Short mmCIF file of C-alpha atoms and ligand atoms in Angstrom, two decimals:
data_model
loop_
_atom_site.label_atom_id
_atom_site.label_comp_id
_atom_site.label_asym_id
_atom_site.label_seq_id
_atom_site.Cartn_x
_atom_site.Cartn_y
_atom_site.Cartn_z
CA UNK A 1 40.85 -22.35 -5.97
CA UNK A 2 37.77 -20.24 -6.29
CA UNK A 3 37.67 -16.51 -6.43
CA UNK A 4 34.03 -16.51 -5.40
CA UNK A 5 33.12 -14.16 -2.47
CA UNK A 6 31.50 -14.61 0.86
CA UNK A 7 28.71 -12.25 1.85
CA UNK A 8 26.86 -11.47 5.06
CA UNK A 9 23.20 -10.48 5.39
CA UNK A 10 22.02 -8.90 8.66
CA UNK A 11 18.47 -9.74 9.84
CA UNK A 12 16.27 -12.68 10.43
CA UNK A 13 12.97 -12.28 8.60
CA UNK A 14 11.42 -13.10 5.31
CA UNK A 15 12.96 -10.14 3.64
CA UNK A 16 16.47 -11.27 4.71
CA UNK A 17 15.58 -14.83 3.58
CA UNK A 18 14.81 -13.42 0.09
CA UNK A 19 17.91 -11.22 -0.09
CA UNK A 20 20.26 -14.06 1.05
CA UNK A 21 18.57 -16.50 -1.31
CA UNK A 22 19.00 -14.10 -4.28
CA UNK A 23 22.63 -13.42 -3.45
CA UNK A 24 23.33 -17.13 -3.12
CA UNK A 25 22.05 -17.64 -6.62
CA UNK A 26 24.82 -15.48 -8.08
CA UNK A 27 27.67 -17.34 -9.86
CA UNK A 28 30.11 -14.95 -8.12
CA UNK A 29 29.06 -15.90 -4.65
CA UNK A 30 30.32 -18.70 -2.41
CA UNK A 31 28.99 -18.56 1.14
CA UNK A 32 26.16 -16.37 2.24
CA UNK A 33 25.89 -15.97 5.97
CA UNK A 34 22.86 -14.39 7.66
CA UNK A 35 23.05 -13.10 11.22
CA UNK A 36 21.04 -14.07 13.15
CA UNK A 37 19.07 -15.68 10.30
CA UNK A 38 16.42 -18.22 10.86
CA UNK A 39 16.11 -22.01 10.91
CA UNK A 40 14.60 -22.10 7.41
CA UNK A 41 17.51 -20.55 5.61
CA UNK A 42 19.58 -23.72 5.01
CA UNK A 43 16.74 -24.77 2.62
CA UNK A 44 18.19 -22.26 0.18
CA UNK A 45 21.87 -22.84 1.06
CA UNK A 46 22.19 -19.83 3.36
CA UNK A 47 24.06 -20.23 6.67
CA UNK A 48 22.49 -18.72 9.78
CA UNK A 49 25.02 -17.29 12.20
CA UNK A 50 24.18 -16.87 15.86
CA UNK A 51 25.02 -13.21 16.31
CA UNK A 52 22.47 -10.68 17.16
CA UNK A 53 21.64 -7.82 14.84
CA UNK A 54 22.65 -5.17 17.34
CA UNK A 55 25.96 -6.84 18.28
CA UNK A 56 27.93 -4.71 15.88
CA UNK A 57 31.31 -5.66 17.40
CA UNK A 58 30.44 -9.38 16.98
CA UNK A 59 29.33 -8.87 13.39
CA UNK A 60 32.46 -6.96 12.55
CA UNK A 61 34.59 -9.66 14.01
CA UNK A 62 32.72 -12.36 12.15
CA UNK A 63 32.97 -10.48 8.82
CA UNK A 64 36.70 -10.19 9.18
CA UNK A 65 37.21 -13.79 10.21
CA UNK A 66 35.19 -15.17 7.31
CA UNK A 67 36.63 -12.82 4.71
CA UNK A 68 33.22 -11.37 4.03
CA UNK A 69 33.49 -9.02 0.93
CA UNK A 70 30.50 -6.90 2.03
CA UNK A 71 27.52 -6.99 4.23
CA UNK A 72 23.88 -6.24 3.25
CA UNK A 73 21.74 -4.82 6.00
CA UNK A 74 18.12 -5.90 5.99
CA UNK A 75 16.29 -4.15 8.90
CA UNK A 76 16.01 -0.45 9.69
CA UNK A 77 16.79 -0.60 13.42
CA UNK A 78 20.50 -1.33 12.98
CA UNK A 79 20.79 1.29 10.24
CA UNK A 80 19.26 3.94 12.50
CA UNK A 81 21.62 2.80 15.19
CA UNK A 82 24.67 3.30 12.97
CA UNK A 83 25.78 -0.14 11.86
CA UNK A 84 27.10 1.30 8.56
CA UNK A 85 29.18 3.93 10.41
CA UNK A 86 30.72 1.20 12.58
CA UNK A 87 31.57 -1.08 9.71
CA UNK A 88 33.13 1.78 7.86
CA UNK A 89 35.25 2.72 10.87
CA UNK A 90 36.38 -0.94 11.00
CA UNK A 91 37.48 -0.68 7.34
CA UNK A 92 34.61 -2.97 6.09
CA UNK A 93 32.28 -2.63 3.13
CA UNK A 94 28.60 -2.53 3.86
CA UNK A 95 25.42 -1.75 1.84
CA UNK A 96 23.00 0.60 3.51
CA UNK A 97 22.74 4.24 4.54
CA UNK A 98 24.67 5.65 7.49
CA UNK A 99 22.95 6.81 10.67
CA UNK A 100 22.42 10.33 9.33
CA UNK A 101 20.64 9.18 6.14
CA UNK A 102 18.78 6.46 8.08
CA UNK A 103 16.94 9.34 9.82
CA UNK A 104 14.84 9.50 6.70
CA UNK A 105 13.11 6.47 8.11
CA UNK A 106 13.95 6.91 11.82
CA UNK A 107 12.18 10.19 12.19
CA UNK A 108 8.97 11.13 10.27
CA UNK A 109 9.68 14.77 11.07
CA UNK A 110 13.22 14.55 9.62
CA UNK A 111 11.80 12.90 6.45
CA UNK A 112 9.16 15.62 6.04
CA UNK A 113 11.77 18.32 6.38
CA UNK A 114 13.90 16.62 3.75
CA UNK A 115 10.82 16.51 1.41
CA UNK A 116 10.06 20.10 2.08
CA UNK A 117 13.70 21.22 1.44
CA UNK A 118 14.07 19.31 -1.79
CA UNK A 119 10.62 19.75 -3.36
CA UNK A 120 9.39 16.16 -2.98
CA UNK A 121 5.53 16.00 -3.01
CA UNK A 122 4.00 14.68 0.22
CA UNK A 123 0.78 15.08 2.28
CA UNK A 124 0.20 18.36 4.16
CA UNK A 125 1.53 17.81 7.64
CA UNK A 126 2.50 19.29 11.02
CA UNK A 127 4.53 17.83 13.82
CA UNK A 128 3.95 18.42 17.50
CA UNK A 129 5.75 17.81 20.73
CA UNK A 130 3.00 19.21 22.92
CA UNK A 131 -0.40 17.64 23.63
CA UNK A 132 -2.28 20.90 24.08
CA UNK A 133 -0.95 22.28 20.83
CA UNK A 134 -1.81 19.18 18.79
CA UNK A 135 -5.30 19.00 20.34
CA UNK A 136 -5.86 22.63 19.38
CA UNK A 137 -4.86 21.86 15.74
CA UNK A 138 -6.21 18.38 15.26
CA UNK A 139 -9.20 19.50 13.16
CA UNK A 140 -7.13 21.49 10.61
CA UNK A 141 -6.71 18.67 8.05
CA UNK A 142 -10.33 17.56 8.16
CA UNK A 143 -11.36 13.84 8.57
CA UNK A 144 -10.21 11.26 8.30
CA UNK A 145 -6.87 12.49 9.56
CA UNK A 146 -3.62 10.48 9.75
CA UNK A 147 -1.82 10.35 13.14
CA UNK A 148 1.71 9.05 13.26
CA UNK A 149 4.31 8.35 15.91
CA UNK A 150 7.48 10.07 14.96
CA UNK A 151 9.91 7.24 15.58
CA UNK A 152 10.28 3.65 14.18
CA UNK A 153 7.13 1.62 14.73
CA UNK A 154 7.43 -1.25 12.31
CA UNK A 155 4.72 0.07 10.11
CA UNK A 156 2.29 0.00 12.98
CA UNK A 157 2.55 3.51 14.44
CA UNK A 158 -0.04 5.02 12.11
CA UNK A 159 -3.68 5.56 12.92
CA UNK A 160 -6.24 6.90 10.50
CA UNK A 161 -8.81 8.60 12.75
CA UNK A 162 -12.27 8.93 11.18
CA UNK A 163 -13.51 11.77 13.50
CA UNK A 164 -12.48 14.24 16.13
CA UNK A 165 -13.17 11.94 19.12
CA UNK A 166 -11.16 9.09 17.65
CA UNK A 167 -8.29 11.48 16.84
CA UNK A 168 -8.21 12.91 20.38
CA UNK A 169 -8.33 9.48 21.95
CA UNK A 170 -5.40 8.28 19.67
CA UNK A 171 -3.25 11.30 20.43
CA UNK A 172 -3.76 10.88 24.14
CA UNK A 173 -2.83 7.21 23.94
CA UNK A 174 0.28 7.94 21.91
CA UNK A 175 1.52 10.59 24.32
CA UNK A 176 0.60 8.34 27.30
CA UNK A 177 2.62 5.51 25.82
CA UNK A 178 5.73 7.71 25.80
CA UNK A 179 5.83 9.25 22.35
CA UNK A 180 7.63 12.57 22.42
CA UNK A 181 6.56 13.74 18.97
CA UNK A 182 3.41 13.11 16.94
CA UNK A 183 2.82 14.01 13.27
CA UNK A 184 -0.58 14.89 11.83
CA UNK A 185 -1.11 14.46 8.11
CA UNK A 186 -3.78 15.04 5.56
CA UNK A 187 -5.18 11.68 4.57
CA UNK A 188 -4.20 10.92 0.94
CA UNK A 189 -6.49 8.96 -1.32
CA UNK A 190 -5.41 6.71 -4.20
CA UNK A 191 -3.63 3.43 -4.86
CA UNK A 192 -0.56 2.87 -2.85
CA UNK A 193 2.77 1.65 -4.35
CA UNK A 194 6.14 0.76 -3.13
CA UNK A 195 9.15 1.71 -5.12
CA UNK A 196 12.59 0.31 -4.36
CA UNK A 197 15.53 2.39 -5.48
CA UNK A 198 19.10 1.18 -5.37
CA UNK A 199 21.13 4.36 -4.82
CA UNK A 200 24.82 4.90 -5.36
CA UNK A 201 25.74 8.45 -4.55
CA UNK A 202 23.42 10.19 -6.98
CA UNK A 203 23.02 7.31 -9.44
CA UNK A 204 20.10 4.95 -9.12
CA UNK A 205 18.25 1.95 -10.46
CA UNK A 206 14.62 1.11 -9.82
CA UNK A 207 13.77 -2.47 -8.88
CA UNK A 208 10.56 -4.19 -10.19
CA UNK A 209 7.44 -2.70 -8.71
CA UNK A 210 5.41 -4.48 -6.09
CA UNK A 211 2.27 -3.91 -4.11
CA UNK A 212 1.96 -4.69 -0.42
CA UNK A 213 -1.25 -5.35 1.62
CA UNK A 214 -0.87 -3.64 5.02
CA UNK A 215 -4.18 -4.40 6.75
CA UNK A 216 -4.44 -7.64 8.65
CA UNK A 217 -7.73 -8.94 7.21
CA UNK A 218 -9.51 -9.41 3.91
CA UNK A 219 -10.94 -6.37 2.12
CA UNK A 220 -8.32 -4.08 3.76
CA UNK A 221 -9.95 -4.41 7.12
CA UNK A 222 -8.34 -4.68 10.56
CA UNK A 223 -5.19 -3.11 11.96
CA UNK A 224 -2.15 -2.12 9.99
CA UNK A 225 0.58 -4.79 9.94
CA UNK A 226 4.06 -5.08 8.51
CA UNK A 227 2.41 -6.49 5.35
CA UNK A 228 0.36 -9.62 4.54
CA UNK A 229 1.07 -10.32 0.90
CA UNK A 230 2.48 -8.87 -2.27
CA UNK A 231 2.88 -9.36 -5.99
CA UNK A 232 4.97 -8.11 -8.81
CA UNK A 233 4.66 -6.73 -11.58
CA UNK A 234 1.63 -4.44 -11.28
CA UNK A 235 -0.68 -4.69 -14.28
CA UNK A 236 -2.79 -1.84 -13.06
CA UNK A 237 0.06 0.65 -12.99
CA UNK A 238 0.32 2.50 -16.32
CA UNK A 239 3.89 3.11 -17.64
CA UNK A 240 3.06 6.91 -17.68
CA UNK A 241 2.20 6.86 -13.95
CA UNK A 242 5.43 4.97 -13.14
CA UNK A 243 7.29 7.59 -15.21
CA UNK A 244 5.64 10.39 -13.16
CA UNK A 245 6.76 8.70 -9.94
CA UNK A 246 10.32 8.75 -11.29
CA UNK A 247 10.23 12.32 -12.51
CA UNK A 248 8.32 13.88 -9.64
CA UNK A 249 9.47 11.79 -6.68
CA UNK A 250 12.56 9.72 -7.39
CA UNK A 251 14.53 12.43 -9.20
CA UNK A 252 14.05 15.22 -6.59
CA UNK A 253 14.69 12.66 -3.80
CA UNK A 254 18.05 11.41 -5.28
CA UNK A 255 19.07 14.98 -6.16
CA UNK A 256 18.19 16.04 -2.61
CA UNK A 257 20.47 13.34 -1.23
CA UNK A 258 23.30 14.69 -3.34
CA UNK A 259 22.67 18.30 -2.42
CA UNK A 260 22.37 17.37 1.30
CA UNK A 261 25.72 15.50 0.98
CA UNK A 262 24.37 12.26 2.17
CA UNK A 263 26.74 9.79 0.22
CA UNK A 264 23.83 7.27 0.13
CA UNK A 265 24.81 3.77 -0.84
CA UNK A 266 21.88 1.55 -0.23
CA UNK A 267 18.15 0.96 -0.98
CA UNK A 268 15.61 3.64 -0.51
CA UNK A 269 12.06 2.37 -0.26
CA UNK A 270 9.59 5.01 -1.33
CA UNK A 271 6.02 4.42 -0.24
CA UNK A 272 3.74 6.55 -2.32
CA UNK A 273 0.17 7.19 -3.20
CA UNK A 274 -0.97 8.01 -6.68
CA UNK A 275 -3.48 10.82 -5.83
CA UNK A 276 -5.59 12.86 -8.19
CA UNK A 277 -2.89 15.52 -7.95
CA UNK A 278 -0.15 13.15 -8.82
CA UNK A 279 2.23 10.85 -6.85
CA UNK A 280 2.91 11.79 -3.21
CA UNK A 281 5.32 10.23 -0.73
CA UNK A 282 3.78 8.63 2.32
CA UNK A 283 6.99 7.49 3.76
CA UNK A 284 10.63 6.79 3.16
CA UNK A 285 12.20 3.58 4.34
CA UNK A 286 15.98 3.14 4.15
CA UNK A 287 15.91 -0.52 3.31
CA UNK A 288 13.82 -3.00 1.33
CA UNK A 289 10.31 -3.86 2.23
CA UNK A 290 8.90 -7.00 3.79
CA UNK A 291 6.92 -8.74 2.16
CA UNK A 292 7.62 -6.91 -1.15
CA UNK A 293 11.24 -8.06 -1.37
CA UNK A 294 10.09 -11.68 -1.50
CA UNK A 295 8.33 -11.01 -4.83
CA UNK A 296 10.58 -8.24 -6.16
CA UNK A 297 13.80 -10.08 -6.15
CA UNK A 298 12.54 -13.19 -8.07
CA UNK A 299 11.46 -10.68 -10.77
CA UNK A 300 15.00 -9.27 -10.94
CA UNK A 301 17.14 -10.95 -13.61
CA UNK A 302 20.09 -8.62 -13.08
CA UNK A 303 22.62 -10.31 -10.77
CA UNK A 304 21.87 -8.86 -7.34
CA UNK A 305 25.49 -9.36 -6.21
CA UNK A 306 26.84 -7.32 -9.17
CA UNK A 307 24.30 -4.60 -8.74
CA UNK A 308 25.17 -4.18 -5.02
CA UNK A 309 28.88 -4.59 -5.60
CA UNK A 310 28.82 -1.71 -8.22
CA UNK A 311 26.70 0.46 -5.92
CA UNK A 312 29.03 0.08 -2.95
CA UNK A 313 32.07 0.88 -5.00
CA UNK A 314 30.45 3.84 -7.03
CA UNK A 315 30.93 1.97 -10.29
CA UNK A 316 28.37 2.31 -13.09
CA UNK A 317 25.26 0.42 -12.08
CA UNK A 318 24.15 -2.49 -14.30
CA UNK A 319 20.84 -2.18 -16.14
CA UNK A 320 17.80 -3.71 -14.45
CA UNK A 321 16.51 -6.72 -16.32
CA UNK A 322 13.05 -7.73 -15.32
CA UNK A 323 11.58 -11.16 -15.70
CA UNK A 324 8.68 -11.60 -18.08
CA UNK A 325 7.04 -13.88 -15.45
CA UNK A 326 5.04 -12.80 -12.45
CA UNK A 327 5.55 -13.33 -8.67
CA UNK A 328 2.93 -13.62 -6.03
CA UNK A 329 3.13 -14.28 -2.30
CA UNK A 330 0.93 -14.59 0.81
CA UNK A 331 2.13 -14.31 4.35
CA UNK A 332 1.15 -16.93 6.93
CA UNK A 333 0.81 -15.12 10.26
CA UNK A 334 0.30 -16.26 13.87
CA UNK A 335 -3.27 -15.97 15.01
CA UNK A 336 -3.73 -12.70 16.90
CA UNK A 337 -1.13 -10.81 14.83
CA UNK A 338 -0.43 -7.92 15.04
CA UNK A 339 -2.01 -7.03 18.43
CA UNK A 340 -1.43 -10.30 20.37
CA UNK A 341 0.17 -12.95 18.22
CA UNK A 342 0.20 -16.52 19.45
CA UNK A 343 3.76 -17.74 20.24
CA UNK A 344 5.29 -21.10 20.18
CA UNK A 345 2.49 -23.01 18.44
CA UNK A 346 3.42 -26.31 16.69
CA UNK A 347 3.61 -25.89 12.98
CA UNK A 348 5.30 -29.23 12.06
CA UNK A 349 6.78 -29.01 8.59
CA UNK A 350 5.71 -27.40 5.31
CA UNK A 351 5.64 -29.89 2.49
CA UNK A 352 8.01 -29.06 -0.40
CA UNK A 353 6.33 -28.47 -3.67
CA UNK A 354 7.60 -27.73 -7.12
CA UNK A 355 4.86 -25.13 -7.54
CA UNK A 356 5.66 -22.88 -4.60
CA UNK A 357 8.64 -21.55 -2.61
CA UNK A 358 8.65 -20.96 1.03
CA UNK A 359 10.48 -17.94 2.43
CA UNK A 360 10.75 -18.63 6.13
CA UNK A 361 10.60 -15.70 8.60
CA UNK A 362 9.66 -16.00 12.21
CA UNK A 363 9.96 -19.73 12.91
CA UNK A 364 11.98 -21.74 15.51
CA UNK A 365 12.69 -25.35 16.19
CA UNK A 366 13.82 -27.65 13.29
CA UNK A 367 12.60 -27.88 9.77
CA UNK A 368 10.68 -31.08 10.53
CA UNK A 369 9.26 -29.71 13.82
CA UNK A 370 8.77 -26.02 13.40
CA UNK A 371 7.24 -23.70 15.92
CA UNK A 372 5.81 -20.21 15.42
CA UNK A 373 7.87 -17.32 16.66
CA UNK A 374 4.98 -14.88 16.71
CA UNK A 375 4.07 -12.39 14.01
CA UNK A 376 4.57 -13.21 10.34
CA UNK A 377 5.85 -16.76 10.15
CA UNK A 378 6.56 -17.40 6.50
CA UNK A 379 5.49 -16.52 3.01
CA UNK A 380 4.28 -18.95 0.35
CA UNK A 381 5.43 -17.72 -3.03
CA UNK A 382 5.02 -18.70 -6.63
CA UNK A 383 6.51 -17.38 -9.86
CA UNK A 384 4.65 -18.29 -13.06
CA UNK A 385 3.90 -17.09 -16.57
CA UNK A 386 0.95 -15.03 -15.37
CA UNK A 387 0.00 -13.42 -12.01
CA UNK A 388 -3.21 -15.48 -12.05
CA UNK A 389 -1.29 -18.74 -12.27
CA UNK A 390 1.08 -17.67 -9.56
CA UNK A 391 -1.93 -16.61 -7.36
CA UNK A 392 -3.67 -19.95 -7.96
CA UNK A 393 -0.60 -21.99 -7.00
CA UNK A 394 -0.10 -20.10 -3.78
CA UNK A 395 -3.75 -20.35 -2.66
CA UNK A 396 -3.95 -24.08 -3.72
CA UNK A 397 -0.96 -24.74 -1.42
CA UNK A 398 -2.37 -22.65 1.47
CA UNK A 399 -5.79 -24.23 1.32
CA UNK A 400 -4.26 -27.68 1.91
CA UNK A 401 -2.51 -26.61 5.12
CA UNK A 402 -3.98 -27.37 8.45
CA UNK A 403 -2.73 -24.60 10.67
CA UNK A 404 -5.41 -23.61 13.08
CA UNK A 405 -3.13 -21.26 15.06
CA UNK A 406 -2.31 -19.25 12.00
CA UNK A 407 -4.20 -17.04 9.42
CA UNK A 408 -3.67 -15.50 6.09
CA UNK A 409 -5.50 -13.07 3.77
CA UNK A 410 -7.55 -14.56 0.92
CA UNK A 411 -7.69 -11.54 -1.27
CA UNK A 412 -4.05 -10.67 -2.10
CA UNK A 413 -3.93 -9.31 -5.62
CA UNK A 414 -7.55 -8.39 -5.77
CA UNK A 415 -6.62 -4.85 -6.87
CA UNK A 416 -4.82 -6.41 -9.83
CA UNK A 417 -8.04 -8.06 -10.84
CA UNK A 418 -7.06 -11.52 -9.42
P1 LIG B 1 3.70 4.23 7.36
O1 LIG B 1 4.06 3.71 8.74
O2 LIG B 1 4.06 5.65 7.18
O3 LIG B 1 4.14 3.30 6.32
O4 LIG B 1 2.11 4.19 7.19
C1 LIG B 1 1.47 2.96 7.26
C2 LIG B 1 0.26 3.01 6.31
O5 LIG B 1 -0.63 4.04 6.68
C3 LIG B 1 0.61 3.40 4.90
O6 LIG B 1 1.10 2.27 4.24
C4 LIG B 1 -0.66 3.92 4.32
O7 LIG B 1 -1.47 2.88 3.95
C5 LIG B 1 -1.25 4.65 5.55
N1 LIG B 1 -0.93 6.02 5.53
C6 LIG B 1 0.17 6.64 5.99
N2 LIG B 1 0.18 8.02 5.78
C7 LIG B 1 -0.96 8.18 5.08
C8 LIG B 1 -1.53 9.42 4.55
N3 LIG B 1 -1.01 10.69 4.71
N4 LIG B 1 -2.75 9.26 3.94
C9 LIG B 1 -3.29 8.11 3.75
N5 LIG B 1 -2.76 6.95 4.28
C10 LIG B 1 -1.62 7.05 4.89
N1 LIG B 2 5.98 -3.79 3.76
C1 LIG B 2 6.21 -2.64 4.56
C2 LIG B 2 7.45 -2.44 5.07
O1 LIG B 2 8.38 -3.23 4.81
O2 LIG B 2 7.70 -1.47 5.75
#
C-alpha cells in the first residue's frame, strides 16, 4: 500500500502543464489530475479531467471522490472568482489566494492602493471612471503614457501611447468597449523582470528568476501577448539588484499582506522594472506566469510538492535549491495571435527528441493528429549546462518544423546576450 498522495491542478495551458509535470516528478506524489487539462498532458503522466475551471462544485466533488490532498490553482480567473473560498468552505485544501487577495490582480486600482498603503514602489498613476476627467488629465504623465484597463485582460489590456492623439483614441476605445475604469501610469524605463514568490502567511521563498518576452514579434515589436518565450536564470541580473528587489519590493509586499490580514497562501508574481530610481512594481499577479513557469520549475531542485504542502499548512518552508543548469523556451503560437489567431489548423505531431521537452498548451485532437486551439499552442523547452546550449537546442528543433499556420519569435534571450 502506498502512502503517496493525489493532487489536482486547475487549468489547461502551458503553465498548468509545467506545474502538473513538476508535481508528478515528486516521490511523494501518485496521481496528478488536471482539470480540464489538455491532450498533451499524458505525455508527462498527468491525467486530464473533463471538468471546467469554473465548475467549482464539480471540481470539489472530484477532489473528494479521488481523495485529492490539495489542489493547485493555475489561472487567475478562478482565483478572482473565489475558488479558494469555496474549496475552504467544503473543507478542502487548496493553494492560491482567496477572492479578497486575488483583487491584487483582479483590479489594477486595488493593487495600486495596496502599494500606496504599504510603501511598495510603483509608477506614478491615477485611476478614472469618467471619460471627461481622464481626457482632461491625460497629458499629466508626459509621453509615452501607459493606459490600462482596470480588470483582468490576460496581459493584453495595456497600451503604451506615444502621443496625445494615440492616448485619446485608446481611452475612447477602452470606454466604448465597456471598461468602467481606466488607469493612467507614468511609463517606466528599464529591464523588466518577473519574480515568483511562494507565500505562506508572512513567510516566503523566491523561485528562480525568469524573463518573459511580451511582444508578439522579434525585437520587441508588435502587440503585447501573454508571453512568447522565457529563460532562467538571468545572467544579466546582478545579485545586488536582485537583493534590492527583495528588500524594496518583496519585503514591504509580504509585510503588507500580513498587516492587511490577508492570510495569503499561494504564489505572488511580481512584475517589476529595474528603473534608474530602483525596482518598481508594474503589476501583481496572484499566480505563476505563463511562459515563465515552464522554465522556472525545471530550475527548481526543491521538491515542489513539499514546498506547497508546507506553505498550505503554515509549516516552515524548505530552502529553495536552484539547478546549476539553464532553461530556455520558445512559444509556438497560432498565426494571427494575439489579435486574430487561426483556429483548428492541422499540426500533426511533434517529434520526440532527447534534446527538448514540449509543454503542450492550447492543442486539441490526439497526440498523433493535433490541431491548434488558437493562441499559444505549445512551448519548446530545453535544459542544458549553459543558456546558449539550451537556446541552440530549442531553435534547432523549431527550425526543422514545418508549421505554416504558426509562428514564433527568433530572438528569445537576446537580452541575455544569446
Ligand atoms: P500588465 O498587463 O500590467 O502586465 O502590463 C503588460 C506590459 O506592459 C508589462 O509587462 C510592461 O511591459 C508594460 N507596462 C505596464 N505598465 C508599465 C509602465 N508603467 N511602464 C512601462 N511599461 C509598462
Ligand atoms: N507571462 C505573463 C503572465 O503570465 O502574465
